[in-house]
Coordinates of C-alpha atoms in Angstrom, one line a residue:
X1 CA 80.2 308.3 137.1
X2 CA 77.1 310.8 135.8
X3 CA 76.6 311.8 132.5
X4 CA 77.3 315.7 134.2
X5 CA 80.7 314.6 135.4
X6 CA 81.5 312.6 132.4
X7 CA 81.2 315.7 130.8
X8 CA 83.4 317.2 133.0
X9 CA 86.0 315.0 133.0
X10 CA 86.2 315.3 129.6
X11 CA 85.8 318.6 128.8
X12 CA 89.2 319.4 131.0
X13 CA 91.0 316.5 129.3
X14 CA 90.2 318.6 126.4
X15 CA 91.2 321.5 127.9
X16 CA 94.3 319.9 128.5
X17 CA 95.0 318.5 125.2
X18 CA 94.7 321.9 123.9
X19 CA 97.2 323.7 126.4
X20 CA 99.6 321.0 125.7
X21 CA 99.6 321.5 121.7
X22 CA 99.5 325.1 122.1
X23 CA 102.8 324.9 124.3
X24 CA 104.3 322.5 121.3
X25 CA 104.2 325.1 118.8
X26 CA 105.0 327.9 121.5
X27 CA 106.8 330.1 120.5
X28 CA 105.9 331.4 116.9
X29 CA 105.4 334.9 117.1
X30 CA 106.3 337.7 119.1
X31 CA 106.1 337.7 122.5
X32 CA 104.7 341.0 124.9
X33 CA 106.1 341.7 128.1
X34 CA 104.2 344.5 130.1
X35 CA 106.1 346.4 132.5
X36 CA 103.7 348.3 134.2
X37 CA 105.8 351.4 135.2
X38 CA 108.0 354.0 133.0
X39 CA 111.3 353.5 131.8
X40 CA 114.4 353.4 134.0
X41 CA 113.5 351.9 136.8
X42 CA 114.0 348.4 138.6
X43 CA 111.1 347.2 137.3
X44 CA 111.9 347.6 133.7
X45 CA 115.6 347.2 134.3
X46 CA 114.9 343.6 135.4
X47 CA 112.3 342.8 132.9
X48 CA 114.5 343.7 130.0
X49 CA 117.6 342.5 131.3
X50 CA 116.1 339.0 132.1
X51 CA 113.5 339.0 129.4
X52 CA 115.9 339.7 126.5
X53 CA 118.2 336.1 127.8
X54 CA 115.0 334.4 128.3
X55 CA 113.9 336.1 124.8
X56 CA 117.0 334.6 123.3
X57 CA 117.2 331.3 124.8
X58 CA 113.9 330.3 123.4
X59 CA 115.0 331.9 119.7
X60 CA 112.0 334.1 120.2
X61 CA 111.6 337.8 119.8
X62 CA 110.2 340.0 123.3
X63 CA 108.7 343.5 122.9
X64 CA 109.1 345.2 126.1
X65 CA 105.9 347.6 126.2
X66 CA 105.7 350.3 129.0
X67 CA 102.1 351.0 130.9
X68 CA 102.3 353.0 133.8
X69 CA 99.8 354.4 136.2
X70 CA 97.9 353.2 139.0
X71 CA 101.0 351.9 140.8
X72 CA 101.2 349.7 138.2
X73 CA 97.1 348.3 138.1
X74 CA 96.9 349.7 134.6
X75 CA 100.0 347.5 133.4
X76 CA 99.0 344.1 135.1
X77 CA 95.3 344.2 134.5
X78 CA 96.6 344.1 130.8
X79 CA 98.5 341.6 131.6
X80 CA 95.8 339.6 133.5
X81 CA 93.2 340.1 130.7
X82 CA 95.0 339.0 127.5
X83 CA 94.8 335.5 126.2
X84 CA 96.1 332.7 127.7
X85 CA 98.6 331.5 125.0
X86 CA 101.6 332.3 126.7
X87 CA 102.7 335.6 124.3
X88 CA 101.9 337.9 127.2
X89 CA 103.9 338.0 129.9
X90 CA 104.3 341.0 132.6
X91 CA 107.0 342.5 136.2
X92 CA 105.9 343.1 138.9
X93 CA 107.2 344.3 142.1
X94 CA 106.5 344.7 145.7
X95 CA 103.4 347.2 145.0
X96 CA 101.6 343.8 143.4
X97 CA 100.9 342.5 146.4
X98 CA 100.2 345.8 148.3
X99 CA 97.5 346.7 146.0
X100 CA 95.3 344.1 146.9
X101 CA 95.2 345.0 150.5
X102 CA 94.9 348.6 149.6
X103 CA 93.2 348.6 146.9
X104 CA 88.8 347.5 147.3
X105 CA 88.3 348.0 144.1
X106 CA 91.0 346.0 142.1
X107 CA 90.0 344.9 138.9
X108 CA 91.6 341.7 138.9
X109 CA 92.2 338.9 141.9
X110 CA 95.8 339.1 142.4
X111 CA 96.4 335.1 143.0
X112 CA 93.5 333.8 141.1
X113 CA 93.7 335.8 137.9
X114 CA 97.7 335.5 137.9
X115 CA 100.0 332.8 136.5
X116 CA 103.2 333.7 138.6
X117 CA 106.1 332.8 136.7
X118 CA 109.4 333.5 139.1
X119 CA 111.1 335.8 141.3
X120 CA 113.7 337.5 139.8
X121 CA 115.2 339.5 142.2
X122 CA 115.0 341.4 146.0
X123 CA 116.5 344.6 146.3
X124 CA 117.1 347.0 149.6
X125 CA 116.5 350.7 149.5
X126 CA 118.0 353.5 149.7
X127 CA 116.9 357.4 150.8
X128 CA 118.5 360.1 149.0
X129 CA 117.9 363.9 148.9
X130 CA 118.5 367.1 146.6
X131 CA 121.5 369.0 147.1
X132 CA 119.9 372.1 148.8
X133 CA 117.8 370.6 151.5
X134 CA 120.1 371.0 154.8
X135 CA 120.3 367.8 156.2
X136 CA 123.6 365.1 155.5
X137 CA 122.0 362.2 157.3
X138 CA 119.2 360.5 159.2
X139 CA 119.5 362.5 162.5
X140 CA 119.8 365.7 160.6
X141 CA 116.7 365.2 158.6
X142 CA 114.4 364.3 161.4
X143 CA 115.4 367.3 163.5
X144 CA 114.5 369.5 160.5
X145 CA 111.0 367.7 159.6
X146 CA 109.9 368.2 163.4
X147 CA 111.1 371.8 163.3
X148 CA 109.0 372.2 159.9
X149 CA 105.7 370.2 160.2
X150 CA 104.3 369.2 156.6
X151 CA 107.0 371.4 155.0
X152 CA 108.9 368.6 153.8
X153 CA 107.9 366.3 150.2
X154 CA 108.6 363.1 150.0
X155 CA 108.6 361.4 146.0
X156 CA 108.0 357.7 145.2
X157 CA 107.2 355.8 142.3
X158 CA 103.7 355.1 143.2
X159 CA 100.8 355.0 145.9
X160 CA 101.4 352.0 147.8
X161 CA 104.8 351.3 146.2
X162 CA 107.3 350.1 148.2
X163 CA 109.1 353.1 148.0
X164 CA 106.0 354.9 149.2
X165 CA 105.6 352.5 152.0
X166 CA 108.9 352.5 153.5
X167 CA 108.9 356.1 153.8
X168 CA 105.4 355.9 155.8
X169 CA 107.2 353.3 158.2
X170 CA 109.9 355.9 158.3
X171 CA 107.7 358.9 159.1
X172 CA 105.2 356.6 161.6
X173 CA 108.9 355.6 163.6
X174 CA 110.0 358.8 164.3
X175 CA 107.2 360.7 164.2
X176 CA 106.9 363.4 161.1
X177 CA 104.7 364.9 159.5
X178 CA 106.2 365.0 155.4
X179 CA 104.0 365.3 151.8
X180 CA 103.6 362.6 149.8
X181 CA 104.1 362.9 145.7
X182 CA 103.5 360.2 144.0
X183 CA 104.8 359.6 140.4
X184 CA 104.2 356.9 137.5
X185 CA 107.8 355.5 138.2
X186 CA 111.1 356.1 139.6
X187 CA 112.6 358.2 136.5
X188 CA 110.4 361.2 137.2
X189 CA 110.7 361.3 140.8
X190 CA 114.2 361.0 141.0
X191 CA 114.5 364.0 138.2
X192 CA 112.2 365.9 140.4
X193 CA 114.6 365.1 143.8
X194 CA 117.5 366.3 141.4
X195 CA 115.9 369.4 140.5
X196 CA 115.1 370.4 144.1
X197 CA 111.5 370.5 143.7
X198 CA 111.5 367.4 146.4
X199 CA 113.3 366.8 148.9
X200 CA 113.6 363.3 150.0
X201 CA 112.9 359.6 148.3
X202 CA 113.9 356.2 148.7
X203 CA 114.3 354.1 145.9
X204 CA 116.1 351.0 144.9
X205 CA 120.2 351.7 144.6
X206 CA 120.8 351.2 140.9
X207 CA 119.1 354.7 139.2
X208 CA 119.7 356.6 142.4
X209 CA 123.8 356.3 143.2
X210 CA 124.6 357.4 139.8
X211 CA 123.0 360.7 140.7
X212 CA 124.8 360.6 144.1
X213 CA 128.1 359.5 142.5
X214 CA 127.6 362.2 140.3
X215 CA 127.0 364.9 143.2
X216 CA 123.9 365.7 141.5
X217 CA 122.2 364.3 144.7
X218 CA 123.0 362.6 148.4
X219 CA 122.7 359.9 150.1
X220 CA 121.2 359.6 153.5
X221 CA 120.8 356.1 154.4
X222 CA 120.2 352.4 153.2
X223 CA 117.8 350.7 154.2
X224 CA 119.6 347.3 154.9
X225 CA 121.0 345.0 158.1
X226 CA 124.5 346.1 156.4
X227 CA 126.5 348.5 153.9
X228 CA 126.5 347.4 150.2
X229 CA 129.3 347.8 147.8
X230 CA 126.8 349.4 146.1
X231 CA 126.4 352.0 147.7
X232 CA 129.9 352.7 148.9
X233 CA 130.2 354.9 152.0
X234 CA 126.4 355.2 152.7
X235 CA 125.8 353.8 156.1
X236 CA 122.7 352.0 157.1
X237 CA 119.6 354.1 158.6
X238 CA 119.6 351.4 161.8
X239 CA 122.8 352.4 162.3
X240 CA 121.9 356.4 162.6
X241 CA 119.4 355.3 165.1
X242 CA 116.6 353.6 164.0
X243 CA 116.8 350.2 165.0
X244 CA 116.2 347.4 162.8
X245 CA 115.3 349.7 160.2
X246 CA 115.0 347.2 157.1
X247 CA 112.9 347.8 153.6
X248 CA 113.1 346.6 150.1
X249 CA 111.2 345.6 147.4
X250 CA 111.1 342.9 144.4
X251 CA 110.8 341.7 141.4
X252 CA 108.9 338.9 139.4
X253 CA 107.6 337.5 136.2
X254 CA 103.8 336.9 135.7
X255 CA 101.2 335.6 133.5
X256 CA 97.6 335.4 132.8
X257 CA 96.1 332.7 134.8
X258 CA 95.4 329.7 132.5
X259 CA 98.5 330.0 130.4
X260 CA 99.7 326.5 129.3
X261 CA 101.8 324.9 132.6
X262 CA 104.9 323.9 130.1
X263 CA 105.4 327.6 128.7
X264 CA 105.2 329.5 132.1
X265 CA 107.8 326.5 133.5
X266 CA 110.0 326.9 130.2
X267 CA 109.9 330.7 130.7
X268 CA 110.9 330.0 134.9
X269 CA 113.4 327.7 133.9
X270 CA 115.0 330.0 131.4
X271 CA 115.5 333.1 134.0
X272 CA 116.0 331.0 136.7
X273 CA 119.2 330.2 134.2
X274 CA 120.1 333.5 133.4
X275 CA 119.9 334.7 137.0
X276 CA 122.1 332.1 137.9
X277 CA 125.2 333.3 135.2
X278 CA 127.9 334.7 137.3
X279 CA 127.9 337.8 134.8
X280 CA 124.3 338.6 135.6
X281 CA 124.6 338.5 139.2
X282 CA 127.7 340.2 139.4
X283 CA 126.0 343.2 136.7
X284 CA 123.0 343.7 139.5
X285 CA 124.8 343.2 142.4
X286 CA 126.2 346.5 141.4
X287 CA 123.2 348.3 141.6
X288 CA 122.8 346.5 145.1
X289 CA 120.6 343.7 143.9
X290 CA 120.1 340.3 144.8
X291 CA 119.1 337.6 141.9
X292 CA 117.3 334.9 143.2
X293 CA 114.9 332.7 139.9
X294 CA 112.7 330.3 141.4
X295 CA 110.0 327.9 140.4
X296 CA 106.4 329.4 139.8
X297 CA 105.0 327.1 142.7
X298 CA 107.9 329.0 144.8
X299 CA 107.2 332.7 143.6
X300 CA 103.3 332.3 144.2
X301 CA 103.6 330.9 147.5
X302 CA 106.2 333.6 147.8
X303 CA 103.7 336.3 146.6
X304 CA 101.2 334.6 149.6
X305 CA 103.4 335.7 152.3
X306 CA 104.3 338.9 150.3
X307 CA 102.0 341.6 150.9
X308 CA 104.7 344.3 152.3
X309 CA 107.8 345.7 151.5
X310 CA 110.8 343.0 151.8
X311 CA 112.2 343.4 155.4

């Protein structure tokens, strides 16, 4: 062996060493989890619900910090570019993956600068509009986009979101011509689609059927192969005539790439445990979503294959 790779060698035994006896003392202060859109939504729903048993299991204490904007670039590259020591941790969902194919200029290499963690959860959508735009369903609303031409708005919780993006396969399937309004996260956009200042969105089930229960809103269609409990009563858009019509999004922990192996497997192994109580799967299956906690080897090559909306 040379002297050069002697060096080497030991250099990333050191390296080693020191991940290891950083994951021994691990944890011993608080611990940051980024969520990388506002309030309210799926994404922050799943990393408090999951983070705060994770949080609990490891006697730790998580602060849950909200940093929207830039479909969620500004919250991950945070995440990405803070110390390796395994006291910053970050969700992401479907978008994640879309931004790298749509976004050139990403400041951060979405599988090299990225410790993924698990997969939390999938969910289907769902496409809702305000009370005063005259359509009830899927037929209804196409006949009135194609008799108005860009008159329609469409919300979303971000450029490239999977909200976003299964309303552009929508649109691209039966041929309209509808607005685009992005917003920093669901919880404006859906106030907005209450309000009537939009018309249409799709969204994950959980914050929208509230609004529907509550009449404040309707439901059009799910995007799923079949009816949720859910969503009780809303039928499926395939079955209103647009054949295998399916679109979703997800939801997973990451890391900063280089964060000690035995903290980002002690965090999977604690959600994958929480996901798995009956209670917690029962409490998002109600808001029509699936828990699934895998290993990190599992979500990455998961994240591989996953650069569009779950169909």
């Amino acid at each position: 062996m040379t002297i050069a790779r002697r060096s080497l060698a030991a250099l990333a035994f050191s390296l080693a060493l020191a991940g290891s006896a950083a994951a021994q003392g691990w944890p011993n202060k608080p611990i940051r989890m980024v969520v990388p859109y506002t309030p309210g939504g799926y994404t922050d729903l799943m990393a408090r619900l999951v983070g705060q048993k994770v949080a609990d299991a490891l006697g730790a204490t998580i602060v849950f910090e909200n940093k929207p904007g830039a479909n969620a670039i500004i919250g991950t590259d945070a995440v990405v570019k803070a110390a390796p020591d395994g006291y910053t941790f970050g969700t992401v969902i479907a978008a994640h993956a879309v931004n790298a194919t749509l976004n050139p200029k990403l400041p951060y290499d979405t599988m090299k600068d990225v410790s993924y963690v698990t997969l939390m959860s999938v969910a289907p959508l769902i496409l809702i509009a305000n009370n005063a735009l005259p359509a009830n369903n899927i037929k209804e609303l196409v006949a009135l986009a194609k008799a108005k031409p860009g008159a329609l708005n469409f919300a979303s919780s971000g450029v490239g979101a999977a909200a976003h993006l299964t309303m552009e396969m929508f649109k691209a399937r039966m041929g309209l011509d509808m607005v685009h309004v992005p917003y920093k996260g669901t919880a404006g956009a859906l106030q907005d689609v209450v309000a009537g200042n939009i018309n249409v969105m799709f969204d994950i089930v959980g914050p929208l059927m509230p609004q529907v229960k509550a009449g404040n809103a309707k439901a059009l269609g799910l995007a799923a192969k079949e009816p949720i409990p859910a969503a009780p009563g809303v039928p499926t858009i395939a079955e209103q005539g647009v054949p295998d019509f399916v679109s979703g999004t997800w939801a997973g922990i990451i890391a900063p790439a280089g964060t000690p192996k035995e903290i980002v497997e002690r965090v999977a192994a604690e959600a994958k445990k929480a996901l798995a109580d009956p209670v917690m799967r029962e409490k998002l299956a109600e808001q029509g979503i699936v828990a699934v906690g895998n290993t990190p080897d599992e979500f990455r090559a998961f994240r591989r294959r996953g650069d569009r909306p779950l169909g």
